[in-house]
Short mmCIF file of C-alpha atoms in Angstrom, two decimals:
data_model
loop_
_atom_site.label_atom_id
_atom_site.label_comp_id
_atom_site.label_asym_id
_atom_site.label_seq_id
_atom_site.Cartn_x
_atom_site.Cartn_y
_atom_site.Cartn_z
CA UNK A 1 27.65 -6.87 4.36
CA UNK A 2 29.84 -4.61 1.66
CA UNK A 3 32.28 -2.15 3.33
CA UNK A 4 30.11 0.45 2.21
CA UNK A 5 26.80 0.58 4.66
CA UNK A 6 23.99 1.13 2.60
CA UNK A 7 20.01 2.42 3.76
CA UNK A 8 17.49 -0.24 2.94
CA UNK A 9 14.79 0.29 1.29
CA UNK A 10 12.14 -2.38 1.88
CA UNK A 11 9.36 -2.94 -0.66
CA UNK A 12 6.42 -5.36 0.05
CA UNK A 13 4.88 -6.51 -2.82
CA UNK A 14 6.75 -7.57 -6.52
CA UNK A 15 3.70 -6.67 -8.49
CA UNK A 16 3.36 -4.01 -11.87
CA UNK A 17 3.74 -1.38 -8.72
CA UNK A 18 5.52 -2.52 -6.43
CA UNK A 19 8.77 -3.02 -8.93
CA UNK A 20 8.40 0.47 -10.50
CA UNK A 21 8.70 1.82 -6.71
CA UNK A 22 11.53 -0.58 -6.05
CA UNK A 23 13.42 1.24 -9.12
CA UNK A 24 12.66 4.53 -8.54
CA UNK A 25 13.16 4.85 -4.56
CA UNK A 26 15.89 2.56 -4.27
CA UNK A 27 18.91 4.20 -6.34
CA UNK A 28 21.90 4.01 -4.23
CA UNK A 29 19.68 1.94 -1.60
CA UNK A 30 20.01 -1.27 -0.86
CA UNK A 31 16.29 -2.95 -1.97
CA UNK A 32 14.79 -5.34 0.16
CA UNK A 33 12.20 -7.02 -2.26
CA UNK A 34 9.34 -9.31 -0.54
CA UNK A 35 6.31 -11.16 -1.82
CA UNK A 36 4.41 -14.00 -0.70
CA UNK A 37 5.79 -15.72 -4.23
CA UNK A 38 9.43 -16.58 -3.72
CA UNK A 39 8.97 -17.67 -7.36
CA UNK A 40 8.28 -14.54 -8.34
CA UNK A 41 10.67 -12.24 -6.52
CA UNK A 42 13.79 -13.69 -8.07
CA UNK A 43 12.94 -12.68 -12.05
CA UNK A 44 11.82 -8.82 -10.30
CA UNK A 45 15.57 -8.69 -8.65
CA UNK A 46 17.76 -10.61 -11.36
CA UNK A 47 16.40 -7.61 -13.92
CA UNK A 48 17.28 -5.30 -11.22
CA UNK A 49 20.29 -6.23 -10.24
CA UNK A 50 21.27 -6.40 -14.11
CA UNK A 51 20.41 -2.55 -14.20
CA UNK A 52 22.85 -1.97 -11.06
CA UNK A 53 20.55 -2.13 -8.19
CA UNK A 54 22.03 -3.70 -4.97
CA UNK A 55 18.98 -5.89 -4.48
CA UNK A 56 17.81 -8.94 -1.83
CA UNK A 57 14.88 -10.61 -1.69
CA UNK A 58 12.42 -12.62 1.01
CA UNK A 59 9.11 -14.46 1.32
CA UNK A 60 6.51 -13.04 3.17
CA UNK A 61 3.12 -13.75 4.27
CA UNK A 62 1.70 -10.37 5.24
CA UNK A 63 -1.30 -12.56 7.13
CA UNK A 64 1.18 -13.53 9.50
CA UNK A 65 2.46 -11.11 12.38
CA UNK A 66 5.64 -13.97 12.76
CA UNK A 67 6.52 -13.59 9.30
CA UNK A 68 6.60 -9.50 9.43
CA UNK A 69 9.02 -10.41 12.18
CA UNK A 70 11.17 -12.50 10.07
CA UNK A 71 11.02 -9.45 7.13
CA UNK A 72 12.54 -7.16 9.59
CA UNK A 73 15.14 -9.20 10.85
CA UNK A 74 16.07 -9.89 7.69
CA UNK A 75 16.00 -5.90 6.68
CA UNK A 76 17.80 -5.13 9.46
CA UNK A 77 20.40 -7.45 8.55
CA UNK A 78 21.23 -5.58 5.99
CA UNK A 79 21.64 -2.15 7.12
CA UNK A 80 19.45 0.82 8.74
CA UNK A 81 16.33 0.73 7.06
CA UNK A 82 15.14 4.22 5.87
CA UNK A 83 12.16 3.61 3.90
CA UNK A 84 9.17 0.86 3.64
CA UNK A 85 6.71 0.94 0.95
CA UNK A 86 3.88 -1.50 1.22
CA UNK A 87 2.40 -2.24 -1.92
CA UNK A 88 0.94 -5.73 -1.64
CA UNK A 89 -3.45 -6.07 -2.23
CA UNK A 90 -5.76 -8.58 -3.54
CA UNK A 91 -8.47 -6.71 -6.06
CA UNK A 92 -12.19 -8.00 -6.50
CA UNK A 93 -10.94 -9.52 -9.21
CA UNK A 94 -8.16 -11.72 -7.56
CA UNK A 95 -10.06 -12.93 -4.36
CA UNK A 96 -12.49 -13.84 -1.91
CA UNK A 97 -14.10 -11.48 0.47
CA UNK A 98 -12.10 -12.94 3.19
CA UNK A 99 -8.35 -12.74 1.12
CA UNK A 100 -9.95 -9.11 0.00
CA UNK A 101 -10.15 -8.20 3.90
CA UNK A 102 -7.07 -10.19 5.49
CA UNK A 103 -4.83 -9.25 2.62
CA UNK A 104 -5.95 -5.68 2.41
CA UNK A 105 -5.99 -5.01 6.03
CA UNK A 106 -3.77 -7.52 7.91
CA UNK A 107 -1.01 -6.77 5.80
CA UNK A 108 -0.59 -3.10 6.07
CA UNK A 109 -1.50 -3.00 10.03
CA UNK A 110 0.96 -5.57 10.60
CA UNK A 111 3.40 -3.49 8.55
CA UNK A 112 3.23 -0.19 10.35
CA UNK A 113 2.88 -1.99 13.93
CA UNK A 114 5.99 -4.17 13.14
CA UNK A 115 8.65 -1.48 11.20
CA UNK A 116 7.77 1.18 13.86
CA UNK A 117 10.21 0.00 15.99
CA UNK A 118 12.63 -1.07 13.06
CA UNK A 119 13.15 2.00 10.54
CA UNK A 120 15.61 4.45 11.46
CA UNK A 121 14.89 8.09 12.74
CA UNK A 122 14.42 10.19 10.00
CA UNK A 123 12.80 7.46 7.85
CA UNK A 124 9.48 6.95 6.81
CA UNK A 125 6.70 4.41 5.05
CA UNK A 126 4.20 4.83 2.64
CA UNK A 127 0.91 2.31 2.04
CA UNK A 128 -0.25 2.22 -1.21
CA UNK A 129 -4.00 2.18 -0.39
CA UNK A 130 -6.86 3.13 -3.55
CA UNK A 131 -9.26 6.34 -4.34
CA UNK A 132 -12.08 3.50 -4.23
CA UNK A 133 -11.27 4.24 0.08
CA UNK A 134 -13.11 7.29 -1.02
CA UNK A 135 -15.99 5.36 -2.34
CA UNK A 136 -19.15 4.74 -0.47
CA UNK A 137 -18.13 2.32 2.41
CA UNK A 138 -21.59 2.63 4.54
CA UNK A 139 -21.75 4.79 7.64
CA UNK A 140 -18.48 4.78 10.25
CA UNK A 141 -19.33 6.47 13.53
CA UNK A 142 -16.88 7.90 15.47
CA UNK A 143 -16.06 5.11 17.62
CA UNK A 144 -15.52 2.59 14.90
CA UNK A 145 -13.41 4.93 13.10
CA UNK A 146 -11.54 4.82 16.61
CA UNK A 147 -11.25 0.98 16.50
CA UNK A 148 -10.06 1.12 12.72
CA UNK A 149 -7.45 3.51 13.59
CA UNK A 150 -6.27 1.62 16.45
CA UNK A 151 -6.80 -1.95 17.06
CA UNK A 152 -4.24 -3.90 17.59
CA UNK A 153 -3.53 -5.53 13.80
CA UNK A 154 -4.56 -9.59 15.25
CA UNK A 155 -7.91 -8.03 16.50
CA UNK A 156 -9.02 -5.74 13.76
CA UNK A 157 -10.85 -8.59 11.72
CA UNK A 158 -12.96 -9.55 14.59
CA UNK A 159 -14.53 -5.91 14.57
CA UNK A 160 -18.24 -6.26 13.78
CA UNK A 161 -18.11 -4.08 10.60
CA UNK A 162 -15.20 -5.98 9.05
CA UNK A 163 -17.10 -9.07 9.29
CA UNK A 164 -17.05 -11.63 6.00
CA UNK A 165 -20.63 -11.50 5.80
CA UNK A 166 -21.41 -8.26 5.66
CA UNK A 167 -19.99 -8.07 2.26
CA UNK A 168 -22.20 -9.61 -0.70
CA UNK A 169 -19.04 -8.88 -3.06
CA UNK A 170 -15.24 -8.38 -3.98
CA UNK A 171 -16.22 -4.60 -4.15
CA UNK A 172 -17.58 -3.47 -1.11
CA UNK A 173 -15.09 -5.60 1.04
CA UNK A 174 -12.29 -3.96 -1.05
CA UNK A 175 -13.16 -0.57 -0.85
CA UNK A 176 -13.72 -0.75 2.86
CA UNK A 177 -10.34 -2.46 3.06
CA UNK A 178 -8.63 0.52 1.18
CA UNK A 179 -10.36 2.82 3.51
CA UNK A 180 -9.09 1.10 6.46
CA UNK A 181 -5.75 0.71 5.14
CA UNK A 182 -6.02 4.63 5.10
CA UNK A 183 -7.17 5.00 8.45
CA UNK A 184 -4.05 2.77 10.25
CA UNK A 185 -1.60 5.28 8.41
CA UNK A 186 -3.53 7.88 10.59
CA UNK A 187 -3.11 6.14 13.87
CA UNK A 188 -0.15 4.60 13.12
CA UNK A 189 1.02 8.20 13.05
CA UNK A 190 2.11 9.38 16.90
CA UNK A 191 4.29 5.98 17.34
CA UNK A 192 6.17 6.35 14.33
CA UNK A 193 7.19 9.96 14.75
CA UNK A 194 7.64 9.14 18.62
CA UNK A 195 10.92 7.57 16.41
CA UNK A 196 11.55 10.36 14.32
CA UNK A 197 9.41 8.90 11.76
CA UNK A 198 6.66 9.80 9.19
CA UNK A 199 4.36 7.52 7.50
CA UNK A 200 1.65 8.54 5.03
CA UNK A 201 -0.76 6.39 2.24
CA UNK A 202 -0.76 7.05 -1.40
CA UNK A 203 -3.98 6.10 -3.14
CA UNK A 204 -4.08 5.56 -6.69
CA UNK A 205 -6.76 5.78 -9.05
CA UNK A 206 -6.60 2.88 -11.88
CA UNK A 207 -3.85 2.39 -12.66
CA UNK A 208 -2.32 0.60 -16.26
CA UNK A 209 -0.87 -2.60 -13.78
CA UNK A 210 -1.12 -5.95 -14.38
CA UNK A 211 -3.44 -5.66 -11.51
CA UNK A 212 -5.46 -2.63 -13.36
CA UNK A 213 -5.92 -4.31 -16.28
CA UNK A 214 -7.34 -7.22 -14.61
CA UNK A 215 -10.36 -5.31 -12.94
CA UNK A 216 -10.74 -3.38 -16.60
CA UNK A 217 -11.02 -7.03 -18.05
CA UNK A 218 -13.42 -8.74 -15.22
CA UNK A 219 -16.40 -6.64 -16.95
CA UNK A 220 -15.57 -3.64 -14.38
CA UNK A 221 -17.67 -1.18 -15.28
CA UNK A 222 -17.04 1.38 -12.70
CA UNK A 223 -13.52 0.80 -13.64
CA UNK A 224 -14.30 1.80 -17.02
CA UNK A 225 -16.05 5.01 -15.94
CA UNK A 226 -13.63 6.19 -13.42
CA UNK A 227 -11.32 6.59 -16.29
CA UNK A 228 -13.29 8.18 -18.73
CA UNK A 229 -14.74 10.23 -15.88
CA UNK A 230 -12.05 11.65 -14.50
CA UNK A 231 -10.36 14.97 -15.11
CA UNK A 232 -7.31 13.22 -16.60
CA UNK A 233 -9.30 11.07 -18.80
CA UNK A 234 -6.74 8.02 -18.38
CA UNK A 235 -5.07 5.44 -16.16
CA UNK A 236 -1.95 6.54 -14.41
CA UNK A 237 1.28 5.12 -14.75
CA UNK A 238 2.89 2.90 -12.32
CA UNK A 239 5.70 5.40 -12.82
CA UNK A 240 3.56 8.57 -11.69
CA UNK A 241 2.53 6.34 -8.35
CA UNK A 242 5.56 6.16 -7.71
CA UNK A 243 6.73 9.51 -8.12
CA UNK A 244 3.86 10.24 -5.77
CA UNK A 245 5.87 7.55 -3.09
CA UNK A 246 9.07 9.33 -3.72
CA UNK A 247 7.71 12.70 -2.82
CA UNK A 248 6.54 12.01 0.73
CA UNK A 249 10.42 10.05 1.25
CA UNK A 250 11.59 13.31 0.00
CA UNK A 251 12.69 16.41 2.09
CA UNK A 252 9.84 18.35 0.28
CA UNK A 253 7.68 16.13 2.53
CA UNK A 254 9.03 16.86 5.68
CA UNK A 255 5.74 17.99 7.43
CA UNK A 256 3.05 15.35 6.07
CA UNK A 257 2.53 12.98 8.29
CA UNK A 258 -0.81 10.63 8.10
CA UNK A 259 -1.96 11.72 5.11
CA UNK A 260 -3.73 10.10 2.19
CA UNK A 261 -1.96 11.54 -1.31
CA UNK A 262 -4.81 10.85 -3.86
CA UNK A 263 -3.26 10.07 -7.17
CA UNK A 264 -6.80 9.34 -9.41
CA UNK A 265 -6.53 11.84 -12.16
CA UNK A 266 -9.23 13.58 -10.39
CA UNK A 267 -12.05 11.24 -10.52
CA UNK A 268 -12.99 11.09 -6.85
CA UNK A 269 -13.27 15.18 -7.59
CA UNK A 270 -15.83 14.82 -10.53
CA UNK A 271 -17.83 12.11 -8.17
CA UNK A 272 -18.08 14.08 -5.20
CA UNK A 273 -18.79 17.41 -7.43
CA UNK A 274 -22.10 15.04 -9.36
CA UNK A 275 -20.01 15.38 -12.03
CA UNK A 276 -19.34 11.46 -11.99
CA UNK A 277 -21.59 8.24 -11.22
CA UNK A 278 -20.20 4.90 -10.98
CA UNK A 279 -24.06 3.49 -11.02
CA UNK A 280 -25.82 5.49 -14.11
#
């Protein structure tokens, strides 16, 4: 460890997002990079570290509740970790219902159940979630909102409305998956500030990623609309996500806790005004 301690910032996920965050939250931070790629990681942390970032990197499969463990060791190796951004997600157009849901879900309820007891007081986590959690996901009563909340992470698959074949598609499985991603930021809530902690989602409209761009080019029609729908007319930037991530680490957000920032140019507002269809 240097002589100088620095706060680690741990980022989950080396993808289009997940490297702009890295940049802009971990100035002066030591970056804990980690991606189910090791491949992958090194290129995102050699360009770093050649722009002056202290930067380390680890392999993680955010399936597996053992290898969360192993990420935090590791983090805490380093130093007191102050922020955790989980960025990682399989879209429609990457996956299988069942990598949609275990990816989607598993990875950031294991997340928020695992750092809670790791980051230090004062720190906090976002999830990088989606508007299409705003999309029609079918009915949720009250109790199964309940169970989404909070479930233990290894028993939240086995729920009856998260089963594999309720979902005839990539798209229904993933916007229920970005809803419930969502909802364990809310009821992850009391046991990180029990710590001193806050933890709050960020969901982004589409966004000009690697990943964006791949939905755009599978045909995605709805896709297509939600950006010429919107208010903003565009895709966001991976660099205006993550100016959305720095301002709940911020002071400014001192007071949010468990909430959802929506970052869509305003396209959830033009559906939910009939200004918008995804289906006409």
């Amino acid at each position: 460890m240097s002589e100088i301690e620095r706060d680690v910032c741990v980022v989950i996920g080396s993808g289009g997002m997940g490297r702009v965050i890295a940049r802009r939250v971990g100035q002066g931070r030591t970056v804990l990079l980690a991606d189910r790629n090791p491949d992958a990681l090194e290129p995102v942390a050699a360009a770093m570290r050649d722009d002056g970032f202290t930067v380390e990197t680890c392999a993680v499969d955010v399936t597996s509740s053992d290898s969360f463990q192993e990420l935090a060791q590791v983090a805490t190796s380093l130093g007191p970790v102050r922020f955790v951004v989980h960025t990682a997600g399989v879209s429609p157009a990457q996956g299988s219902v069942a990598q949609i849901l275990g990816v989607n879900i598993l990875g950031p309820s294991l997340m928020l159940e695992t750092f809670a007891n790791v980051v230090s007081p004062g720190g906090a986590a976002v999830v990088i979630a989606s508007s299409a959690g705003y999309l029609d996901v079918g009915p949720l009563d009250r109790d199964t909102i309940e169970q989404l909340c909070r479930v233990p992470a290894t028993e939240l698959l086995d729920l009856p409305v998260l089963a594999v074949d309720r979902f005839a598609s990539g798209s229904p499985a993933y916007r229920i998956s970005k809803r419930v991603a969502q909802l364990r930021v809310r009821g992850a809530v009391r046991d990180w500030a029990a710590r001193g902690c806050r933890v709050n989602s960020v969901s982004p409209g589409v966004t000009a990623t690697p990943m964006g761009r791949e939905e755009r080019d599978a045909s995605n029609v709805a896709a297509a609309r939600l950006i010429s729908g919107s208010a903003a007319g565009r895709s966001a930037t991976a660099e205006e996500i993550a100016e959305a991530v720095a301002f709940l680490f911020s002071p400014s957000a001192s007071f949010i806790y468990g909430a959802d920032l929506l970052v869509d140019g305003g396209a959830i507002a033009a559906i939910d005004s009939g200004l918008l269809s995804l289906t006409s």
